[in-house]
Amino acid sequence: MKRDIQHLKFLVPIIGIFLMAFSGFAADVRMTIEPKRISLLDRAILKVEYTNTDGTAIDIPEVEGLNIQYQGPSRRMEMINFKTTTSVTHSYLVTPSKTGNFTIGPVTVQFKGGEKKLSANLEVVKPEDDKKAQEVAEIMFSEITADREAPHVNEPFGLTLKVYIKDGVQTVGGFNIVGGTPDQGLDGEIEWEVINRGREQKNGQIFNVYTVKARVKTLTAGTFTFQPQVQLNVVIPRQNRRSYQGDPFFGDLFGRQETRRFILDCNKLDVEVKPVPMIGRPDSFTGGVGLFDFNVEVGPKEVKAGEPITVKMRIRGRGNLTQITPPKIPESLDYKLYEVRSVPAESANEVRFEQVLIPKSDAVTEVPEIEFSYFNTTTTDFRTITKGPFPVTVEPAPQQTAQVIATTPHLAQQETQVLGRDIIYLKSRPKHWKRTSDQLWFNTTAFRILSALPLAILLLGGLIRARRSRLNGNVARARRQQAPGAARKQIQRAEQALRKSNGPVFYEALWNALTDYFGHRLNLPPGEISAQRVSTAFDQQRQSVESVFSAIEQRRYGVQPEESSKEEMKQLLRDLTALLKQCERVKL
């Protein structure tokens, strides 16, 4: 009995050691981000760590204002107090493009131990909270203004957006204007148009200024807020961001650069839109809001009863021309009015209408006066313009009597004329008989071909029209078909630059070939094309995509190769061509 107790004393520590070892095998997964508070010029590392289980990289949902790129996995194993722990960590690089508080996730992850929802919070400090972010706001920003302080409903007013970029800051491509407009109450989408590009001095510094404008019209009254987001890609140093001038975008000693997307600060613009008053509104008001002129022409002025007279009306000026309904001609029992119709205008600042009037009798002596009323936004009251009356001369319709046509007796009673002879003898048998149908042109093969040709052309035209309709209705499909041709054009340009040993033009053409092809193929705007987006769509070609993107960006934004590196340029061109051919065979 004592011996058994001694054996148990010996086994208890061993069993404890094994229990401690096996207790470390509890599977788990978690998501962390460090640091949790950064500025616009900093980055954070997001980690998804699987403990005591294997796990693959997860698809992080898109977060507006953050660019999240997968960096790769790492493994670790450690033993503490006979407790073994293994982990697999997938890292993501998080780059902010605007300030604010962001939540990444939640995302559901399945692993050997079960299922878990993961999320992480990141704070990107505001400009006034961080010196580095303040420098970005001073280097790049945008301002929006309106040309009217208090417009009325249906009155167009102008918006002017100026984008300021400090002289010397290198940008890639253009810029995009996203959001920042009211969700409802506007008449259609806002269409921005680039007016000009210039240079201005502001706060003692020189800026490149892009001016874009848009015309806006509201359908309802109230306060409308505009604060558009301007997105652009900026080339900044990858390391040693600070220069001797204290500017985060200058002073890169080794030429190491990267492209970062930024969302520029923009002021908040509130536009108070007033309603058109009901008091004092005349009956002839047809919805015009602005400042207009009214003109009427009537013709012809001399007609017969039952013949048409055309009344031509023209409204010209500044305002909501497209919302104006045609002025009304007073009705009468003496004439008949037909439906008014809109006719093409000669300029963009006018509308034209035509209406047909038919007098029923000669009692009509004039076309009555026509009134056009509108709300004058300058004087803030209703104005009425009256044209006419227009004198016309109407003659009575001619009286038409029935006419009886008599027969001529001598024609009906003509005597029969006797010919000299009334027997015609048959001709003798000809030497050769010939079918008359052989000489008919419509029995020839050429005629049959020509007869079928219009039908063939009609069928071909129908097929072409149907194909164009499908392409017009499917923008993504239309752009997909344009991808090979767009890339081929830029590759030919690169080949010409290679023969001339023109490095900058060569790498610019390669970059355009990449962006043109994948922009059309994936139906992406220019600012959305990146190695991550492309490799996500073409997972099998991920390594080639990242390699080609990295090589072209490095040469395009970094150190250019010397004349002796022409073979390297040829190899890069071959790699790009091979990559595009591989992607062209992939069905998405």
XYZ file of C-alpha atoms in Angstrom:
588
model
C 0.000 0.000 0.000
C 2.811 2.410 0.877
C 4.556 1.489 -2.378
C 1.422 2.384 -4.412
C 1.210 5.724 -2.655
C 4.857 6.418 -3.505
C 4.146 5.616 -7.192
C 1.204 8.005 -7.162
C 3.403 10.748 -5.673
C 5.788 10.188 -8.534
C 3.045 10.245 -11.233
C 1.249 13.366 -9.998
C 3.979 15.854 -11.108
C 4.266 14.120 -14.479
C 0.511 14.282 -15.033
C 0.562 17.946 -13.995
C 3.281 18.688 -16.521
C 1.261 17.063 -19.298
C -1.895 18.910 -18.264
C -0.016 22.196 -18.308
C 1.385 21.424 -21.747
C -1.970 20.467 -23.229
C -3.699 23.472 -21.656
C -1.879 25.717 -24.142
C -3.689 24.228 -27.156
C -6.861 26.389 -26.870
C -7.428 27.915 -30.316
C -8.279 31.595 -30.640
C -8.120 34.520 -33.083
C -7.926 38.271 -32.458
C -7.503 41.551 -34.337
C -5.244 44.387 -33.186
C -4.037 47.677 -34.632
C -0.987 49.682 -33.598
C -0.740 52.562 -33.077
C -4.352 53.378 -32.418
C -3.892 57.114 -32.941
C -1.995 58.455 -35.965
C -1.794 61.538 -38.181
C -2.341 61.834 -41.924
C 1.358 61.262 -42.627
C 1.592 58.117 -40.496
C 0.517 54.524 -40.979
C -0.789 51.800 -38.735
C -0.334 48.011 -38.753
C -3.470 45.879 -38.532
C -2.860 42.272 -37.391
C -5.095 39.210 -37.434
C -3.456 36.628 -35.153
C -4.483 32.949 -35.024
C -3.332 31.205 -31.811
C -2.818 27.422 -31.751
C -4.560 27.041 -35.097
C -3.929 27.668 -38.747
C -5.741 30.507 -40.440
C -5.704 32.221 -43.802
C -5.763 35.927 -44.602
C -9.226 37.470 -44.457
C -10.825 40.023 -46.722
C -10.950 43.275 -44.806
C -14.053 45.288 -45.740
C -13.419 48.666 -47.363
C -13.445 51.667 -45.065
C -13.914 55.108 -46.596
C -10.868 57.222 -45.830
C -8.532 54.250 -45.240
C -6.412 52.270 -47.685
C -5.778 48.759 -46.331
C -3.116 46.603 -48.048
C -2.208 43.032 -47.178
C 1.490 42.596 -46.313
C 1.817 38.855 -45.701
C 1.895 36.171 -42.967
C 4.374 35.398 -40.175
C 4.654 32.388 -37.843
C 5.849 32.090 -34.234
C 6.197 29.308 -31.669
C 7.159 29.707 -28.012
C 7.240 27.522 -24.881
C 6.827 28.948 -21.372
C 6.650 26.650 -18.321
C 6.242 23.631 -20.573
C 3.363 25.409 -22.322
C 3.730 25.509 -26.112
C 1.958 28.188 -28.099
C 1.958 28.611 -31.887
C 0.561 31.556 -33.804
C 0.056 32.705 -37.385
C -0.202 36.473 -37.891
C -1.458 38.190 -41.058
C -0.431 41.850 -41.289
C -2.123 44.711 -43.141
C -0.794 48.206 -43.786
C -3.372 50.924 -43.056
C -2.872 54.310 -44.757
C -5.306 57.165 -43.945
C -6.484 59.682 -46.491
C -8.570 61.882 -44.165
C -8.995 62.571 -40.469
C -11.619 61.123 -38.156
C -12.516 58.011 -36.149
C -12.714 54.771 -38.127
C -13.939 51.267 -37.321
C -12.459 48.386 -39.284
C -14.969 45.557 -39.413
C -16.696 43.815 -37.849
C -15.699 40.785 -39.927
C -16.622 37.178 -39.110
C -13.671 34.741 -38.993
C -14.058 30.972 -38.905
C -11.249 28.878 -37.431
C -10.698 25.499 -35.849
C -11.956 26.686 -32.471
C -15.201 28.100 -33.796
C -16.332 31.462 -35.144
C -15.567 34.985 -33.988
C -16.344 38.578 -34.990
C -13.332 40.876 -35.105
C -13.025 44.653 -35.312
C -10.531 47.408 -34.566
C -10.744 51.173 -34.031
C -8.366 53.779 -35.434
C -8.253 57.515 -34.799
C -6.696 59.847 -37.353
C -6.177 63.152 -35.582
C -7.597 66.408 -36.860
C -5.278 69.114 -38.234
C -5.520 71.276 -35.138
C -4.503 68.307 -32.973
C -1.310 67.401 -34.828
C 1.486 69.464 -36.323
C 2.186 67.091 -39.220
C -1.468 66.987 -40.232
C -1.610 70.762 -39.993
C 1.224 70.964 -42.533
C -0.793 68.854 -44.988
C -3.784 71.195 -44.636
C -1.515 74.164 -45.371
C 0.041 72.549 -48.451
C -3.112 71.153 -50.091
C -6.692 72.296 -49.550
C -9.840 73.300 -51.411
C -12.384 76.110 -51.134
C -15.976 76.274 -52.403
C -18.081 79.404 -52.994
C -21.466 80.266 -54.546
C -22.319 83.197 -56.799
C -25.702 83.745 -55.087
C -26.278 84.156 -51.367
C -29.988 83.308 -51.336
C -31.305 81.930 -54.634
C -34.911 80.907 -55.162
C -36.381 77.521 -56.017
C -35.708 76.549 -59.664
C -33.229 79.414 -60.002
C -29.830 78.173 -61.218
C -26.803 79.342 -59.251
C -23.122 78.687 -59.717
C -20.673 76.791 -57.505
C -16.933 77.427 -57.807
C -14.468 74.957 -56.322
C -10.792 75.882 -56.172
C -8.162 73.211 -55.478
C -4.904 74.612 -54.055
C -1.714 72.534 -54.336
C 1.549 74.051 -53.219
C 4.065 74.618 -55.980
C 6.517 71.705 -56.066
C 4.132 69.025 -54.791
C 4.070 66.205 -57.336
C 0.674 64.673 -58.048
C -0.226 61.599 -60.109
C -3.086 61.964 -62.559
C -5.923 64.362 -61.894
C -8.247 64.638 -58.927
C -11.698 63.298 -58.157
C -14.589 65.173 -56.560
C -16.615 62.783 -54.422
C -19.760 63.372 -52.361
C -20.295 66.380 -50.178
C -23.580 67.328 -51.853
C -27.195 67.137 -50.598
C -28.827 63.735 -50.962
C -32.104 65.145 -52.255
C -33.694 68.351 -53.457
C -31.338 68.986 -56.408
C -32.417 68.948 -60.033
C -30.139 66.187 -61.323
C -26.525 65.325 -60.572
C -23.872 68.006 -60.200
C -21.551 68.050 -63.210
C -18.212 69.716 -62.465
C -16.290 71.304 -65.316
C -12.629 72.339 -65.169
C -12.467 75.998 -66.151
C -8.765 76.816 -65.924
C -5.491 76.195 -64.164
C -3.403 79.019 -62.790
C -1.060 80.115 -60.037
C -1.926 82.210 -56.997
C -0.063 83.550 -54.010
C -1.763 82.750 -50.717
C -0.327 83.274 -47.227
C 3.044 84.124 -48.734
C 3.283 80.864 -50.750
C 2.781 80.014 -54.421
C 0.029 77.498 -55.229
C -1.080 75.766 -58.400
C -4.833 76.400 -58.499
C -7.386 74.304 -60.359
C -10.772 75.986 -60.792
C -13.870 73.887 -61.457
C -17.442 75.133 -61.701
C -20.950 73.711 -61.763
C -24.490 75.004 -62.195
C -26.958 73.872 -59.539
C -30.713 74.163 -59.323
C -32.939 73.094 -56.447
C -36.479 71.755 -56.575
C -37.376 72.655 -53.009
C -36.649 75.448 -50.553
C -34.416 75.088 -47.514
C -30.758 75.001 -46.516
C -28.450 73.032 -48.819
C -24.974 72.142 -47.578
C -22.023 71.638 -49.929
C -18.670 70.267 -48.741
C -17.207 68.145 -51.561
C -14.272 65.808 -50.977
C -11.347 66.290 -53.361
C -9.261 63.133 -53.715
C -5.832 63.143 -55.344
C -2.701 60.994 -55.387
C 0.494 62.654 -54.173
C 4.080 61.449 -54.494
C 5.806 61.712 -51.110
C 9.152 60.417 -49.766
C 8.984 56.900 -48.370
C 11.561 57.665 -45.666
C 13.025 60.827 -44.155
C 9.854 62.767 -44.870
C 11.093 65.902 -43.176
C 13.289 68.230 -45.169
C 15.454 71.060 -43.968
C 12.494 73.362 -44.665
C 10.181 71.326 -42.440
C 7.942 70.353 -45.404
C 6.682 66.747 -45.487
C 6.660 66.605 -49.310
C 10.237 67.703 -50.066
C 13.783 66.748 -49.237
C 13.971 63.048 -50.145
C 17.707 62.344 -50.121
C 17.721 58.873 -51.690
C 14.843 59.264 -54.152
C 12.679 56.665 -52.403
C 9.109 57.690 -53.074
C 5.585 56.357 -52.878
C 2.136 57.418 -54.002
C -0.376 58.300 -51.288
C -4.040 59.238 -51.645
C -5.240 62.284 -49.755
C -8.676 63.826 -49.214
C -8.278 67.593 -49.045
C -9.874 69.787 -46.426
C -12.745 71.883 -47.753
C -14.862 74.569 -46.135
C -18.550 73.993 -45.476
C -20.891 76.049 -47.667
C -24.542 76.521 -46.664
C -26.861 77.941 -49.330
C -30.271 79.135 -48.190
C -32.798 78.603 -51.006
C -35.978 80.677 -50.811
C -39.400 79.602 -52.109
C -41.193 81.499 -54.872
C -43.880 83.556 -53.070
C -47.543 82.798 -53.602
C -48.709 86.350 -52.875
C -49.012 88.396 -56.036
C -48.542 85.433 -58.358
C -50.399 86.193 -61.660
C -52.462 83.627 -63.556
C -50.088 83.862 -66.506
C -47.132 82.682 -64.376
C -45.688 79.554 -66.035
C -42.858 78.741 -63.625
C -40.129 81.093 -64.851
C -37.623 82.135 -62.181
C -34.804 84.453 -63.190
C -34.546 87.338 -65.649
C -36.154 86.909 -69.091
C -37.263 88.596 -72.298
C -40.320 87.551 -74.308
C -40.946 87.874 -78.047
C -43.822 86.706 -80.313
C -44.089 86.431 -84.102
C -47.324 85.679 -86.017
C -47.590 84.625 -89.643
C -48.860 84.581 -92.238
C -51.023 87.623 -91.593
C -53.254 87.178 -94.640
C -55.055 83.848 -94.878
C -58.371 82.341 -95.888
C -60.734 80.778 -93.406
C -59.541 77.268 -92.623
C -55.885 78.034 -93.327
C -53.312 77.884 -90.464
C -51.632 80.793 -88.708
C -48.419 79.971 -86.779
C -47.657 81.749 -83.503
C -43.926 81.606 -82.657
C -42.898 82.418 -79.062
C -39.348 82.874 -77.807
C -38.229 83.245 -74.170
C -34.620 84.304 -73.663
C -32.634 85.100 -70.531
C -31.019 83.676 -67.400
C -32.923 81.260 -65.211
C -34.754 77.953 -65.234
C -35.505 77.900 -68.938
C -36.100 74.138 -69.048
C -38.842 74.338 -66.393
C -40.850 77.057 -68.108
C -44.156 75.951 -69.643
C -45.372 77.783 -72.781
C -47.571 80.877 -72.403
C -51.253 80.363 -73.225
C -53.169 81.940 -76.094
C -56.711 82.915 -75.019
C -59.312 80.513 -76.392
C -62.156 81.619 -78.687
C -65.057 80.101 -80.655
C -63.862 81.926 -83.777
C -60.667 79.912 -84.171
C -59.292 76.512 -83.315
C -56.087 76.092 -81.283
C -53.798 73.098 -81.674
C -51.367 71.704 -79.125
C -48.310 73.850 -78.494
C -44.993 72.245 -79.327
C -41.386 72.955 -78.373
C -38.952 73.640 -81.215
C -35.132 73.619 -81.197
C -33.541 76.777 -79.831
C -30.761 78.694 -81.542
C -28.761 79.124 -78.311
C -28.522 77.628 -74.834
C -30.066 80.664 -73.117
C -33.448 80.501 -74.818
C -36.496 78.284 -75.402
C -38.897 78.372 -78.344
C -42.527 77.322 -78.748
C -44.910 77.192 -81.707
C -48.696 76.929 -81.764
C -51.040 76.711 -84.762
C -54.259 78.734 -84.868
C -56.884 78.156 -87.629
C -59.591 80.804 -88.138
C -63.063 79.342 -88.712
C -64.414 82.426 -90.497
C -63.556 85.935 -91.609
C -64.785 87.190 -88.239
C -61.224 86.770 -86.921
C -59.389 90.083 -87.248
C -56.528 89.573 -84.841
C -54.557 87.112 -82.722
C -55.187 88.223 -79.121
C -52.460 89.473 -76.823
C -50.239 86.880 -75.108
C -48.878 87.304 -71.582
C -45.740 85.822 -70.085
C -45.186 86.202 -66.335
C -42.087 85.237 -64.371
C -40.509 85.845 -60.964
C -37.663 88.353 -61.163
C -34.917 87.231 -58.771
C -33.182 90.609 -58.917
C -36.176 92.693 -57.827
C -37.844 89.730 -56.007
C -41.262 90.365 -57.557
C -43.384 89.092 -60.441
C -43.055 90.680 -63.866
C -45.483 90.329 -66.803
C -44.563 90.905 -70.449
C -47.489 91.360 -72.877
C -47.189 90.999 -76.643
C -49.963 91.770 -79.154
C -52.653 91.838 -80.253
C -51.517 90.942 -83.777
C -53.820 92.052 -86.622
C -54.543 89.484 -89.346
C -56.677 89.490 -92.455
C -58.934 86.482 -92.966
C -60.815 86.103 -96.249
C -63.916 83.913 -96.498
C -63.422 80.470 -97.938
C -64.282 80.260 -101.701
C -67.689 78.698 -102.517
C -67.168 75.572 -104.636
C -70.129 74.509 -106.913
C -70.508 71.166 -108.564
C -69.491 71.133 -112.238
C -71.180 68.781 -114.789
C -68.972 67.750 -117.630
C -71.047 67.206 -120.832
C -70.089 64.700 -123.468
C -69.316 65.877 -126.973
C -71.759 64.339 -129.456
C -69.474 64.278 -132.441
C -66.872 62.372 -130.433
C -69.387 59.740 -129.442
C -70.786 59.448 -132.888
C -67.630 59.145 -134.908
C -67.956 56.937 -137.917
C -65.860 53.832 -138.313
C -62.852 54.442 -140.490
C -62.257 51.645 -143.003
C -58.692 50.669 -143.647
C -57.402 49.933 -147.091
C -57.275 46.218 -146.239
C -58.437 44.113 -143.380
C -56.370 40.933 -143.901
C -52.770 40.791 -142.645
C -50.734 37.865 -143.825
C -48.367 35.940 -141.546
C -44.680 36.328 -142.037
C -42.634 33.457 -143.326
C -40.807 31.179 -140.855
C -37.644 32.856 -139.471
C -34.277 31.128 -139.703
C -33.623 31.106 -135.929
C -36.078 31.117 -133.001
C -34.991 33.081 -129.858
C -36.748 33.278 -126.498
C -37.646 36.854 -125.625
C -37.214 36.128 -121.923
C -33.470 35.659 -122.445
C -33.155 39.332 -123.303
C -34.970 40.577 -120.160
C -32.525 42.329 -117.749
C -34.434 41.346 -114.603
C -33.777 37.650 -115.262
C -29.986 38.055 -115.005
C -27.812 36.857 -112.113
C -26.442 40.357 -111.517
C -29.960 41.695 -111.007
C -30.755 38.982 -108.476
C -27.564 39.812 -106.512
C -28.345 43.525 -106.564
C -31.915 42.806 -105.427
C -30.662 40.862 -102.402
C -28.017 43.468 -101.515
C -30.371 45.992 -99.748
C -31.757 43.212 -97.562
C -28.238 42.116 -96.600
C -27.245 45.694 -95.807
C -30.395 46.110 -93.693
C -29.653 42.944 -91.714
C -26.023 43.974 -91.198
C -27.085 47.423 -90.027
C -29.520 45.860 -87.576
C -26.808 43.653 -86.120
C -24.431 46.595 -85.755
C -27.128 48.707 -84.135
C -28.076 45.903 -81.730
C -24.417 45.485 -80.747
C -24.013 49.204 -80.142
C -27.175 49.222 -78.036
C -25.811 46.413 -75.874
C -22.521 48.255 -75.427
C -24.258 51.552 -74.620
C -26.403 49.802 -72.044
C -23.455 47.969 -70.474
C -20.610 50.387 -69.749
C -18.455 47.709 -68.122
C -18.698 45.463 -71.173
C -17.922 48.338 -73.524
C -14.834 49.288 -71.504
C -13.786 45.618 -71.369
C -13.596 45.526 -75.162
C -11.567 48.736 -75.232
C -8.894 47.394 -72.850
C -6.607 45.540 -75.349
C -6.610 48.376 -77.876
C -5.853 51.016 -75.241
C -2.924 49.015 -73.887
C -1.612 48.218 -77.374
C -1.495 51.902 -78.264
C 0.610 52.756 -75.201
C 2.927 49.758 -75.770
C 3.618 50.985 -79.313
C 4.432 54.378 -77.850
C 6.809 52.706 -75.372
C 8.542 50.819 -78.194
C 9.133 54.087 -80.052
C 10.573 55.684 -76.909
C 12.796 52.627 -76.383
C 14.263 52.965 -79.862
C 15.006 56.629 -79.110
C 16.374 55.760 -75.620
C 13.887 58.202 -74.069
C 13.541 56.846 -70.527
C 10.895 59.217 -69.085
C 8.553 58.791 -72.054
C 9.153 55.011 -72.014
C 8.134 54.544 -68.376
C 5.245 56.985 -68.713
C 3.908 54.915 -71.630
C 4.275 51.681 -69.626
C 2.346 53.203 -66.735
C -0.388 54.414 -69.089
C -0.602 50.923 -70.595
C -1.157 49.473 -67.114
C -3.763 52.035 -66.043
C -5.568 52.083 -69.406
C -5.828 48.287 -69.616
C -6.851 47.531 -66.032
C -9.026 50.666 -65.838
C -11.082 49.448 -68.810
C -10.884 45.775 -67.846
C -12.072 46.287 -64.253
C -14.247 49.364 -65.010
C -12.289 51.525 -62.547
C -11.679 55.285 -62.542
C -8.003 56.323 -62.919
C -7.586 57.103 -59.227
C -8.738 53.620 -58.138
C -6.126 51.620 -60.075
C -3.487 50.094 -57.790
C -1.503 46.885 -57.469
C -3.772 45.731 -54.658
C -7.001 46.190 -56.629
C -5.579 44.486 -59.708
C -4.006 41.567 -57.801
C -7.305 41.014 -55.982
C -9.066 40.560 -59.318
C -6.243 38.468 -60.851
C -5.155 36.340 -57.913
C -3.210 33.827 -60.047
C -1.107 36.667 -61.471
C -0.649 38.420 -58.098
C 3.142 38.084 -58.038
C 3.564 39.318 -61.609
C 1.155 42.220 -61.044
C 2.935 43.437 -57.915
C 6.359 43.021 -59.553
C 5.450 44.988 -62.702
C 3.634 47.728 -60.766
C 6.552 48.114 -58.362
C 9.196 48.203 -61.116
C 7.364 50.799 -63.195
C 6.536 53.009 -60.202
C 10.134 52.857 -58.989
C 11.502 53.937 -62.370
C 8.748 56.450 -62.987
C 8.908 58.227 -59.646
C 12.424 57.289 -58.550
C 15.838 56.973 -60.203
C 15.806 56.611 -63.996
C 18.087 53.952 -65.535
C 21.187 55.011 -67.410
C 21.785 54.509 -71.119
C 23.575 51.246 -70.375
C 20.366 49.801 -68.851
C 18.507 49.580 -72.155
C 18.327 45.793 -71.820
C 16.537 46.267 -68.508
C 13.951 48.454 -70.262
C 13.422 45.752 -72.889
C 12.928 43.109 -70.187
C 10.392 45.276 -68.355
C 8.486 45.766 -71.614
C 8.443 41.998 -72.167
C 7.236 41.401 -68.609
C 4.416 43.905 -69.041
C 3.346 42.414 -72.378
C 3.349 38.900 -70.929
C 1.309 40.031 -67.914
C -1.358 41.693 -70.082
C -1.623 38.584 -72.268
C -2.099 36.384 -69.193
C -4.766 38.692 -67.759
C -6.524 38.865 -71.120
C -7.102 35.101 -70.983
C -8.633 35.278 -67.496
C -12.429 35.332 -67.362
C -13.804 37.571 -64.622
